[in-house]
Structure formats: structure tokens, C-alpha cells
Short mmCIF file of C-alpha atoms (C1' of nucleotides) in Angstrom, two decimals:
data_model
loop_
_atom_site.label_atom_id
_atom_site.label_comp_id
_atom_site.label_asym_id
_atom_site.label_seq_id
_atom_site.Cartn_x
_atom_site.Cartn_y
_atom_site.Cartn_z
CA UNK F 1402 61.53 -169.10 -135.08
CA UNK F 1403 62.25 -165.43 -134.06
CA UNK F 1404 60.37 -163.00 -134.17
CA UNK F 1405 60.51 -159.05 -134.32
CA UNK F 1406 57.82 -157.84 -136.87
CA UNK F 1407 55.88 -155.80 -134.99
CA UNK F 1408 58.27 -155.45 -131.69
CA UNK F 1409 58.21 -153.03 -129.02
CA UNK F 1410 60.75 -152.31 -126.74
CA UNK F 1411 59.62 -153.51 -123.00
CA UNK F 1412 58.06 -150.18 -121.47
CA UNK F 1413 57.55 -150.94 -117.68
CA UNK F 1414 61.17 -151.41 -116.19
CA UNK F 1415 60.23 -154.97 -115.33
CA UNK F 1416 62.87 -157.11 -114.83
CA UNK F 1417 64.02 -159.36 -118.34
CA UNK F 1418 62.45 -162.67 -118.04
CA UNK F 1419 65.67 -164.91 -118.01
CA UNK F 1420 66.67 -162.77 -114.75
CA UNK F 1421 63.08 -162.88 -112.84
CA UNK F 1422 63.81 -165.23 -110.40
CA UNK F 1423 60.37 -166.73 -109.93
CA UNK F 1424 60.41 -167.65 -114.25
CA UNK F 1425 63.98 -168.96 -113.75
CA UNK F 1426 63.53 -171.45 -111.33
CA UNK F 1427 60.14 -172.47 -113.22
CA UNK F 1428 62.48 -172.73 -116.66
CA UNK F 1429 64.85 -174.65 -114.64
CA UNK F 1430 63.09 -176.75 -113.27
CA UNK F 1431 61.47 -177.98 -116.92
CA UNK F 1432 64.63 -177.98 -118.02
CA UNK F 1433 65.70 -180.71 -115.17
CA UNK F 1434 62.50 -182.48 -114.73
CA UNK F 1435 62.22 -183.55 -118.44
CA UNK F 1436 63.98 -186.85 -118.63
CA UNK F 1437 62.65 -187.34 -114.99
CA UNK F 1438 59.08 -187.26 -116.79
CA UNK F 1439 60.11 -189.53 -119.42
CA UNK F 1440 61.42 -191.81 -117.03
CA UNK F 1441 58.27 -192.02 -115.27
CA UNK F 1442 55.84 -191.62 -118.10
CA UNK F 1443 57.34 -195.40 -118.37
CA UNK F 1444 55.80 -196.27 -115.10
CA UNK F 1445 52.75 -196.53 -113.10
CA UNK F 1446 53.64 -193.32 -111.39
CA UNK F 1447 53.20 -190.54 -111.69
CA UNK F 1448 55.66 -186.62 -110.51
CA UNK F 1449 53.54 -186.38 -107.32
CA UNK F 1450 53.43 -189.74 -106.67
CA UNK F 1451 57.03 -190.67 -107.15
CA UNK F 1452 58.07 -187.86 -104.64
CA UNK F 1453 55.69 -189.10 -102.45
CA UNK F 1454 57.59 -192.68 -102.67
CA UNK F 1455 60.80 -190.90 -102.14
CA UNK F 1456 59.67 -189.35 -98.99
CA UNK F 1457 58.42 -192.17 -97.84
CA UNK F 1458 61.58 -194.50 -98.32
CA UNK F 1459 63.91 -191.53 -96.63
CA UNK F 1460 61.98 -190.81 -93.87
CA UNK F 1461 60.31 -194.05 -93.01
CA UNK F 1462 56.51 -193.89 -91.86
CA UNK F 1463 55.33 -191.14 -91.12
CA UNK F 1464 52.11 -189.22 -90.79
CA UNK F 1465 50.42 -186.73 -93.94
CA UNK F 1466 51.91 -182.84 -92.22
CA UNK F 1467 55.21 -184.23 -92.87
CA UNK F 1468 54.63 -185.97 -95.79
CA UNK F 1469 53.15 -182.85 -97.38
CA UNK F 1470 55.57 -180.45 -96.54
CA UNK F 1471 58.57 -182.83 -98.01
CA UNK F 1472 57.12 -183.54 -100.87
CA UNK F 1473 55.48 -179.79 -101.52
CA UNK F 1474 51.77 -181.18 -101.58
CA UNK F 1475 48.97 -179.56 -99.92
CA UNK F 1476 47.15 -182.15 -97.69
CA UNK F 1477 44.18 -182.29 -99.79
CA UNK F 1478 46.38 -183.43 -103.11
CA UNK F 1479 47.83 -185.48 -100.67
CA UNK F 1480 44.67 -187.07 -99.21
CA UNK F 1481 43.64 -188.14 -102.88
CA UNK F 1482 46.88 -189.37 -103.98
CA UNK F 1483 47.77 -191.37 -100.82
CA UNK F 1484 44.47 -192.61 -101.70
CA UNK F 1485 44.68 -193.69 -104.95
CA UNK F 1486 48.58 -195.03 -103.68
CA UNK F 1487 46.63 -197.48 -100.90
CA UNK F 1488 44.35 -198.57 -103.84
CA UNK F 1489 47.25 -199.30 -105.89
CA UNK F 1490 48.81 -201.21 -102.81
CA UNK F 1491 51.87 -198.87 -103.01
CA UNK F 1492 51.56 -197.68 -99.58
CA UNK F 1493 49.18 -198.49 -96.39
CA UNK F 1494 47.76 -196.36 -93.91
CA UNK F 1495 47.07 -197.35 -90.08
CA UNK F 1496 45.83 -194.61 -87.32
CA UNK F 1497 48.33 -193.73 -84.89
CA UNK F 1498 47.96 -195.92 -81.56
CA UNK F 1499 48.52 -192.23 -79.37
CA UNK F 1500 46.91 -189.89 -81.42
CA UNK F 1501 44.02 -191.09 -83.60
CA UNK F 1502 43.57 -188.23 -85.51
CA UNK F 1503 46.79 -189.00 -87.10
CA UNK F 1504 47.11 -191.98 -89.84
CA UNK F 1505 50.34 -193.01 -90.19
CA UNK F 1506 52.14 -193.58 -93.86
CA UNK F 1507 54.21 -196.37 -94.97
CA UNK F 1508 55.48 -197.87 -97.98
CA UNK F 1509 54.95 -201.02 -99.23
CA UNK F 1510 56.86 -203.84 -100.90
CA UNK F 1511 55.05 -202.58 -104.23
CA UNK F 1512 56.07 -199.09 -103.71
CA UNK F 1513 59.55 -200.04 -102.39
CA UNK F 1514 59.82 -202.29 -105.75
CA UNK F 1515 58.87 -199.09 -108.26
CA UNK F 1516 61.72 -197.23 -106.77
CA UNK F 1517 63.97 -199.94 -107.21
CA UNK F 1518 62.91 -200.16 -110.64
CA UNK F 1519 64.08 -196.95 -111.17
CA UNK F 1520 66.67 -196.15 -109.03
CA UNK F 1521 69.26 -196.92 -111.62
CA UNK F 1522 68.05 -194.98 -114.13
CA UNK F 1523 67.42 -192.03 -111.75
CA UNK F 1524 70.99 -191.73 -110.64
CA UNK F 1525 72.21 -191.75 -114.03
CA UNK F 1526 70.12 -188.70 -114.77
CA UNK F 1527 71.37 -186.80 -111.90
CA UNK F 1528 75.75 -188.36 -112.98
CA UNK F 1529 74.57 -187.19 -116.04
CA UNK F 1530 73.56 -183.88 -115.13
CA UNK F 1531 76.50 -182.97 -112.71
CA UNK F 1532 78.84 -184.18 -115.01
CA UNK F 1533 77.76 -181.81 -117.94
CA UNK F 1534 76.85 -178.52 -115.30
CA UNK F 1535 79.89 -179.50 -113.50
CA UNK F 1536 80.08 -180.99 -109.97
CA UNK F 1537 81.19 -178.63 -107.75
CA UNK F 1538 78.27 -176.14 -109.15
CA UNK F 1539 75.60 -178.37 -108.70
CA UNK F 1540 76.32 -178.40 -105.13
CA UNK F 1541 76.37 -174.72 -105.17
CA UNK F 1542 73.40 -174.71 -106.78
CA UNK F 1543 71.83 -176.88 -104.07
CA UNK F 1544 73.00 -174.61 -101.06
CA UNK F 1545 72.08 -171.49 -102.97
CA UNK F 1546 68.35 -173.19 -103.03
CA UNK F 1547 68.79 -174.26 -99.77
CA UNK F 1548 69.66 -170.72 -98.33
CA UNK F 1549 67.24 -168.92 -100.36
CA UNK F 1550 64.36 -170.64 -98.33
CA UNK F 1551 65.66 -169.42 -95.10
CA UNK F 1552 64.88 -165.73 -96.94
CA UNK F 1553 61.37 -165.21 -98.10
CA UNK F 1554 61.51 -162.70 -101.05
CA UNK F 1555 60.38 -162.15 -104.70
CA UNK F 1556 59.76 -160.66 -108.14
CA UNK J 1347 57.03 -183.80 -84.88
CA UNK J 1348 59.40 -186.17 -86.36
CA UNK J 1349 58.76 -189.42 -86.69
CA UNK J 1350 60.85 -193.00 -86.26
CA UNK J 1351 58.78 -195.26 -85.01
CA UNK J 1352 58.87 -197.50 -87.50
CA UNK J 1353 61.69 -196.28 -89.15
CA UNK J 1354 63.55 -198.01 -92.14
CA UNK J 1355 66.96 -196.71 -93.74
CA UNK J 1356 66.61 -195.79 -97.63
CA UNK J 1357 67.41 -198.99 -99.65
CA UNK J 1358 67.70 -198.07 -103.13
CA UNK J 1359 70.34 -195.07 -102.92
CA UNK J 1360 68.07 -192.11 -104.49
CA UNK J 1361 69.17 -188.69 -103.24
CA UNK J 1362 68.30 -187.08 -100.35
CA UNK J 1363 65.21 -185.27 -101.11
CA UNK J 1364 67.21 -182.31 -100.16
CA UNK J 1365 69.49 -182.93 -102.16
CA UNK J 1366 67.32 -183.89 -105.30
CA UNK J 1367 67.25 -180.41 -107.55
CA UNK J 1368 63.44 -180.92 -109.07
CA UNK J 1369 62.14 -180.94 -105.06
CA UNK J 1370 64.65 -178.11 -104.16
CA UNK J 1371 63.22 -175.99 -107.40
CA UNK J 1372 59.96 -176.59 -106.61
CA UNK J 1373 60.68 -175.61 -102.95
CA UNK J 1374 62.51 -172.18 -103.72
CA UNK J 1375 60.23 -170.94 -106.07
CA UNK J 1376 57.25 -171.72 -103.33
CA UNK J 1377 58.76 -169.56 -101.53
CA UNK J 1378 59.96 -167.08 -103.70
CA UNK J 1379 56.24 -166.53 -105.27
CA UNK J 1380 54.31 -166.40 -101.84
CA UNK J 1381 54.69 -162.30 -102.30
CA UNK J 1382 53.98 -162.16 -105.77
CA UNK J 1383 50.94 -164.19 -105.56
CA UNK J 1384 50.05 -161.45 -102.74
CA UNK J 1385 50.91 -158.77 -105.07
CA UNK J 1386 48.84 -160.09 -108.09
CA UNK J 1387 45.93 -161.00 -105.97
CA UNK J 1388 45.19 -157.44 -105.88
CA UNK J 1389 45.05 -157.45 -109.63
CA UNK J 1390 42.77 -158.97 -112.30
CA UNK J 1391 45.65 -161.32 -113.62
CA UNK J 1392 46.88 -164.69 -111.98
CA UNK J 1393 50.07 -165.69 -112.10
CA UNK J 1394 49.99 -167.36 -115.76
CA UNK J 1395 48.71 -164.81 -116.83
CA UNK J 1396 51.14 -162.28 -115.66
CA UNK J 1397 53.73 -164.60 -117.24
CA UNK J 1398 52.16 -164.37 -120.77
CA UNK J 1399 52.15 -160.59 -120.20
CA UNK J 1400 55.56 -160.22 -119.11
CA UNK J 1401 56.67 -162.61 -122.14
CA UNK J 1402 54.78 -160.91 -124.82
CA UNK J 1403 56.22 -157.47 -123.53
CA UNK J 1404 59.66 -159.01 -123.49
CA UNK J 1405 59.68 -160.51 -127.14
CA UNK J 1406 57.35 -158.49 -128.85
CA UNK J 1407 54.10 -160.65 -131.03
CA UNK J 1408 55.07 -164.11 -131.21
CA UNK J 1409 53.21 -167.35 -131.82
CA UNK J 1410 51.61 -169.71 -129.66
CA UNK J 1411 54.77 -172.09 -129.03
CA UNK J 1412 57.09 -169.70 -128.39
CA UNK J 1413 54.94 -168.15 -125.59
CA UNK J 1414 54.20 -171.61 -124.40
CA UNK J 1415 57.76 -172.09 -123.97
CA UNK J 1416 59.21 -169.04 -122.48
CA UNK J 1417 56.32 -168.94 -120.01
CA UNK J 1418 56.60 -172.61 -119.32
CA UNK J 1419 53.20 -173.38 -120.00
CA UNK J 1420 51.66 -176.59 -122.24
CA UNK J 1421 49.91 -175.39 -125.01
CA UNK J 1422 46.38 -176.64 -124.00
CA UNK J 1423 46.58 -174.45 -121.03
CA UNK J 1424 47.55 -171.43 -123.32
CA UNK J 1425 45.10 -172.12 -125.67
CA UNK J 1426 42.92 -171.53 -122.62
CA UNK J 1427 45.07 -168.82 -120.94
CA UNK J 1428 44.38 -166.71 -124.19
CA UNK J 1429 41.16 -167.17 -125.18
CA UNK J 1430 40.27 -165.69 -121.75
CA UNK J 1431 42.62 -162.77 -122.35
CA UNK J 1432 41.26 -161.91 -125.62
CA UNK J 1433 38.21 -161.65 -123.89
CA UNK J 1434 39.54 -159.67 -121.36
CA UNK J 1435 41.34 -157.38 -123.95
CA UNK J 1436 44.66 -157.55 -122.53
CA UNK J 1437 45.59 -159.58 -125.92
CA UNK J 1438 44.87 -159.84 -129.53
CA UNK J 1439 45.49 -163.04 -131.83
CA UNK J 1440 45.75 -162.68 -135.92
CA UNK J 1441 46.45 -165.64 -138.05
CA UNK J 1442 50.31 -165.59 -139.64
CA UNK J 1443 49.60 -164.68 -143.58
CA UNK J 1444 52.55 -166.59 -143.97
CA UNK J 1445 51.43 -169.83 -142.34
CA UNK J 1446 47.74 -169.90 -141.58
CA UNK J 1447 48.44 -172.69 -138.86
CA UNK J 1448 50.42 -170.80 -136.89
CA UNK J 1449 48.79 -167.53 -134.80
CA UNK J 1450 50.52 -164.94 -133.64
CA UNK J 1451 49.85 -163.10 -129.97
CA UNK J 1452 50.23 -159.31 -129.24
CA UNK J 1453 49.73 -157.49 -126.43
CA UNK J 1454 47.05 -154.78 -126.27
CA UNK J 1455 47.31 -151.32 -124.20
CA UNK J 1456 45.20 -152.69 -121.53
CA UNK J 1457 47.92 -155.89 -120.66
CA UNK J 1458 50.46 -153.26 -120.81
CA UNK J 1459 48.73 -151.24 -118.53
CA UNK J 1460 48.33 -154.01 -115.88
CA UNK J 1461 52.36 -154.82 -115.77
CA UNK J 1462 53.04 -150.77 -115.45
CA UNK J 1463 50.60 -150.86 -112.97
CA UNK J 1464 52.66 -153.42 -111.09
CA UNK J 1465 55.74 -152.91 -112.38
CA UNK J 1466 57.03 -150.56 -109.23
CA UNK J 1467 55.34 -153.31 -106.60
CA UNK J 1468 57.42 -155.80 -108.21
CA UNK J 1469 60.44 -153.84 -108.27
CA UNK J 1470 59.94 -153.59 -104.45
CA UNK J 1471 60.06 -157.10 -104.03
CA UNK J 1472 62.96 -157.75 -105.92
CA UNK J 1473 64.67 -155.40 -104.14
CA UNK J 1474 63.81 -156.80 -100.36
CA UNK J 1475 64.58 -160.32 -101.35
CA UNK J 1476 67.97 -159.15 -102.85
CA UNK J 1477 68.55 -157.05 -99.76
CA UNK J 1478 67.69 -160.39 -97.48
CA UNK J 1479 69.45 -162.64 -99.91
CA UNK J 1480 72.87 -160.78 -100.65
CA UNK J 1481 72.79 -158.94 -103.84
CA UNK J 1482 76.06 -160.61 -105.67
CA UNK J 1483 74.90 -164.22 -104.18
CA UNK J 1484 71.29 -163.15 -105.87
CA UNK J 1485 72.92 -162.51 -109.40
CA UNK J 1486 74.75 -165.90 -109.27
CA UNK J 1487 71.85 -167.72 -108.44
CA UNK J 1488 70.42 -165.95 -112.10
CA UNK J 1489 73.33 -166.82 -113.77
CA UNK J 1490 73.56 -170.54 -112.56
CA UNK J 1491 69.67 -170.90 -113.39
CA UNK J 1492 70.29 -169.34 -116.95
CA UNK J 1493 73.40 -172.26 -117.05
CA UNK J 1494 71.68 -175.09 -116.11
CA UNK J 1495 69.06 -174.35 -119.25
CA UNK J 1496 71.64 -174.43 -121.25
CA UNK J 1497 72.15 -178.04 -120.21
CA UNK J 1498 69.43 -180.44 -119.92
CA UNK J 1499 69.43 -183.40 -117.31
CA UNK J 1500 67.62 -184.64 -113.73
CA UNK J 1501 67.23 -186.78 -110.89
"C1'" DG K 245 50.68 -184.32 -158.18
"C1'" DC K 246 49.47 -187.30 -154.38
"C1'" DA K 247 49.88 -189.79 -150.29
"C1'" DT K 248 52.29 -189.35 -145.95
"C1'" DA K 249 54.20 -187.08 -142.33
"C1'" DA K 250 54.98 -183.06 -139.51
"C1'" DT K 251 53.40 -178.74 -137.38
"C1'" DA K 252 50.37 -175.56 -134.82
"C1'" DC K 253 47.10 -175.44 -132.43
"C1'" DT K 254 42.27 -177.02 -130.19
"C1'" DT K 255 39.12 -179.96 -127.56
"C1'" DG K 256 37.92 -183.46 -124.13
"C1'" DC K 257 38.86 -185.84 -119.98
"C1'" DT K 258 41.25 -187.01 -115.76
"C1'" DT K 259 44.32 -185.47 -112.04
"C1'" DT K 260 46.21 -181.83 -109.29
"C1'" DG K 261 46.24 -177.19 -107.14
"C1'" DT K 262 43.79 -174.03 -104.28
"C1'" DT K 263 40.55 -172.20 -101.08
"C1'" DA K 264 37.07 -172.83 -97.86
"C1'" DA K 265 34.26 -175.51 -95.00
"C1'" DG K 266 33.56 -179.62 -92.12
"C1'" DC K 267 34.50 -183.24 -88.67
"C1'" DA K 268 36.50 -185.84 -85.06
"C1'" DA K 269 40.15 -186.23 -81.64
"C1'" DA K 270 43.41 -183.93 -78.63
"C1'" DA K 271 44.89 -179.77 -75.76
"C1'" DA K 272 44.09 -175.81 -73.37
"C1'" DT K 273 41.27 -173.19 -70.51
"C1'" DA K 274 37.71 -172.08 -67.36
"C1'" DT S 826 34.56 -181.77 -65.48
"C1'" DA S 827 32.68 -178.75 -69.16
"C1'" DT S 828 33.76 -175.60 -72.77
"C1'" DT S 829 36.51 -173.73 -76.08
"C1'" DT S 830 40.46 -173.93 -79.15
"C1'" DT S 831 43.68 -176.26 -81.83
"C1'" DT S 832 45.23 -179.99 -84.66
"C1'" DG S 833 45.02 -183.48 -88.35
"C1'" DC S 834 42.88 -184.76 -91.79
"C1'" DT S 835 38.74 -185.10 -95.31
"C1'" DT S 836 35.29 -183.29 -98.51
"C1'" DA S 837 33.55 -180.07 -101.77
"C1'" DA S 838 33.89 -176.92 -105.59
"C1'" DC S 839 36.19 -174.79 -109.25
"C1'" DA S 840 40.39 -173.27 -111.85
"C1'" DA S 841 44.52 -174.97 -113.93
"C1'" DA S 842 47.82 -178.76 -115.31
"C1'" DG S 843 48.73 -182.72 -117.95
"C1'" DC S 844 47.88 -186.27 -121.30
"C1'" DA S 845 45.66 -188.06 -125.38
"C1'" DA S 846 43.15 -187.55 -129.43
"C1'" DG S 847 41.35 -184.56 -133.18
"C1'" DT S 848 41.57 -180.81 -136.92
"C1'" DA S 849 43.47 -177.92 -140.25
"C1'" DT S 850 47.46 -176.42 -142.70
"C1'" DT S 851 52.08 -176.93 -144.45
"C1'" DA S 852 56.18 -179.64 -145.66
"C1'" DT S 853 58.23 -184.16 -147.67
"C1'" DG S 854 58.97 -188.27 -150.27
"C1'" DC S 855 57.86 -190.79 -153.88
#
DNA sequence: GCATAATACTTGCTTTGTTAAGCAAAAATA
DNA sequence: TATTTTTGCTTAACAAAGCAAGTATTATGC
């Protein structure tokens, strides 16, 4: 599976890929999101669109800034996939009575019902995952992340 | 900004978004690539492509799914990715005498000129975000990455 | 040896990401 | 009050991601 054949040594003094920080966190996050997809690939939803439900269900209804910026979707992804959501009947949308510019977002009993449906099998993944990366460093590893967005930074 | 007007408590125990580690990944690394992208907008490379470069330099010629896995990219995309390098000369592709499936990647003087050309700009950054960050707190953060591959799992 | 499966891509199609432009409703300013 | 600016979203256009199906080559099981 190796392979050295015709190998050169790196010649630019970058950084080895396991310890760019930009590649790790990509690799990572494959690494965790994989069952997540294979949970979901079971379901009408889809990565965005489950995040999308999650935000929605922790933060109640709310309008498409804040929705974006929790669930890391630029509004015009988000336009489309709220969209295709209200079409679905997984959430509704309503203009806000003192700003009508705004459209408020809320979830709906279909929406509410797909996270149900997998709420069980979600929370294993994550028991599972703490319990073979260990606890106490999963935490860590969630304040680390947390900090480094405070920062700004690179590679 | 916030919003509670029509507020209603989480009712299927997910984790706090957070708290969930796919949305904190994909968070960090946001903001850990906003300089990079800067950096390689001045360049003729995006940023897959600059991952393919750095991988290639890192592990010497290698086939298609290797690549596709270190850089964390499907192989459709790649198949893409390369095609427009090979026209660009920054890569060549020869068929594996061995297996005449399989073809393997090198990199050309011209993709190794792009990542020396960078190679000091990137160093820069890595630098300032380690400075901002804490240096020691910036190495654990590598290691516990390069850990959690190891392992699997989700949420 | 031959049919079957597995592997290593490649191609086609739909969805998402990304940037820029557009539009209507507030807010700010004159 | 009239004009400009800002805000909140939508639309458009094109590159890239993601999924499914297709092709050629190698490995496997009978």
C-alpha cells in the first residue's frame, strides 16, 4: 500500500502533513463524521440539513444570521436548504411581525420526529467515541477547539 | 440578536452544538484556514490543490487512493483535481506496470516550485497562530488530532 | 480455465460552497 | 421628511463536493 519507488525527501521546510493544523482537523473530522454519515445516509437528511435540525431544536426559532453562523452555512446554502426543508415540511418559515425583512425559522413536528429517530443512535456514537479516546480528553479536545476560535491563526 | 420568542427547550437530548465535535471541527478549521485561503489566493493553486501538492511532496509518487485519502478528498473530485494539474504541469500520472488499474501521481518541478514559493508565507502563519495560541497548548492540540484518527467514532 | 467478485479509477448528475450582485425593509443622517 | 446607508435575505453563476453508476483490470472461487 506504501510506497517509496521513486521518493524524494520533502524540499520546502513545510510543515509534515499529520502536524499542519488546517489537514488535521480536516482528517479528524472524516475520521469522526463517518458513522455520523452512515447514520444519516439511512435517512431523509442529509450533513447540512441535520445540523440545521440541531440548531433549530437547541435554539428554538430563530431567524437565517443565526442559523447560519451555528450551523457554519453561508446564507445562500442556507436559503436553498431551508428551502428544500419547508418543501419537505421539516421546518416553516413566517416573517418577523417587527422586522419584515427577517423570516423567522422553526421546526416542525416532522423535523422534531427525524431527530428523535436518531437521537439514540447519535448518542451512542458520541459514548462510543469518548469511551475509546477517553473521557476526560474529549472534553479537552472540545475546549482546545473552543479556545482556538477566540485566536485566528494558520498554516 | 438572540432570539426566544418562541422558544422551546431541546427534547431529544443531542449535544449541545458546542459541544458536538463534527460542528466544533468544522468551526476551528474555518477559522484556522481564513489566512491560508488569503495566502493561496495570491497563487495559482486553491486549497485542494495545495493539499495534493503538499501530500505528494510528503510521500513521494503514490496512487490515486492514497492521495485521496491523506488529502481527504473523494476520488471523483481527484480525478478532477488532477486532470487539471496535469494540465497545468504541476503533476504527472503513469500507469503502475505492475497493476495497469492503478495510476500513480508525481509531482513535477513546477508543483514543487509553487509550495517553495509559499513555503516561508506559511511558515509565518504557523508561527503567529502558535504565538496567539500558546506554543505547548498548539502541539497538544496536533497530538490529540493525530489520536483521535487513530480511533474512529462521532456524534 | 471461467464465471464472479473486488479494485482503481472515471463519468454523469444533483447539491453545496463561494463570490458577487440585487432587492426590499429598517436605520441613520441630512 | 427625504436621502443615504445598512441589514437581511434571495438570486445568479460557476467551481467543487458527494453520490451513484459505469469501465477496465486484477484477484478469487469453483
Amino acid at each position: 500500500m506504501s510506497n517509496d519507488d521513486t521518493f524524494k525527501a520533502p524540499s520546502s521546510n513545510l510543515r509534515r502533513t499529520n502536524r499542519s493544523l488546517p489537514i488535521a482537523l480536516l482528517r479528524a473530522r472524516e475520521t469522526v463524521m463517518g458513522p455520523v454519515r452512515e447514520m444519516l445516509s439511512g435517512s431523509s437528511v442529509n450533513e447540512q440539513k441535520w445540523r440545521v435540525l440541531r440548531v433549530l431544536e437547541e435554539g428554538g426559532a430563530q431567524d437565517q444570521n443565526t442559523i447560519a453562523q451555528r450551523a457554519c452555512l453561508l446564507l445562500p446554502s442556507l436559503t436553498r436548504i431551508l428551502s428544500a426543508m419547508e418543501a419537505e415540511g421539516l421546518i416553516s418559515r413566517r416573517a418577523d411581525a417587527a422586522d419584515r425583512r427577517r423570516s423567522i425559522v422553526q421546526i416542525e413536528a416532522t423535523g422534531l420526529t427525524i431527530l428523535k429517530d436518531h437521537a439514540k443512535e447519535a448518542a451512542g456514537l458520541v459514548i462510543d467515541l469518548r469511551k475509546r479516546y477517553g473521557d476526560e480528553k474529549f472534553e479537552q479536545l472540545l475546549d482546545m477547539l473552543e479556545d482556538l476560535q477566540q485566536v485566528d491563526g494558520a498554516d
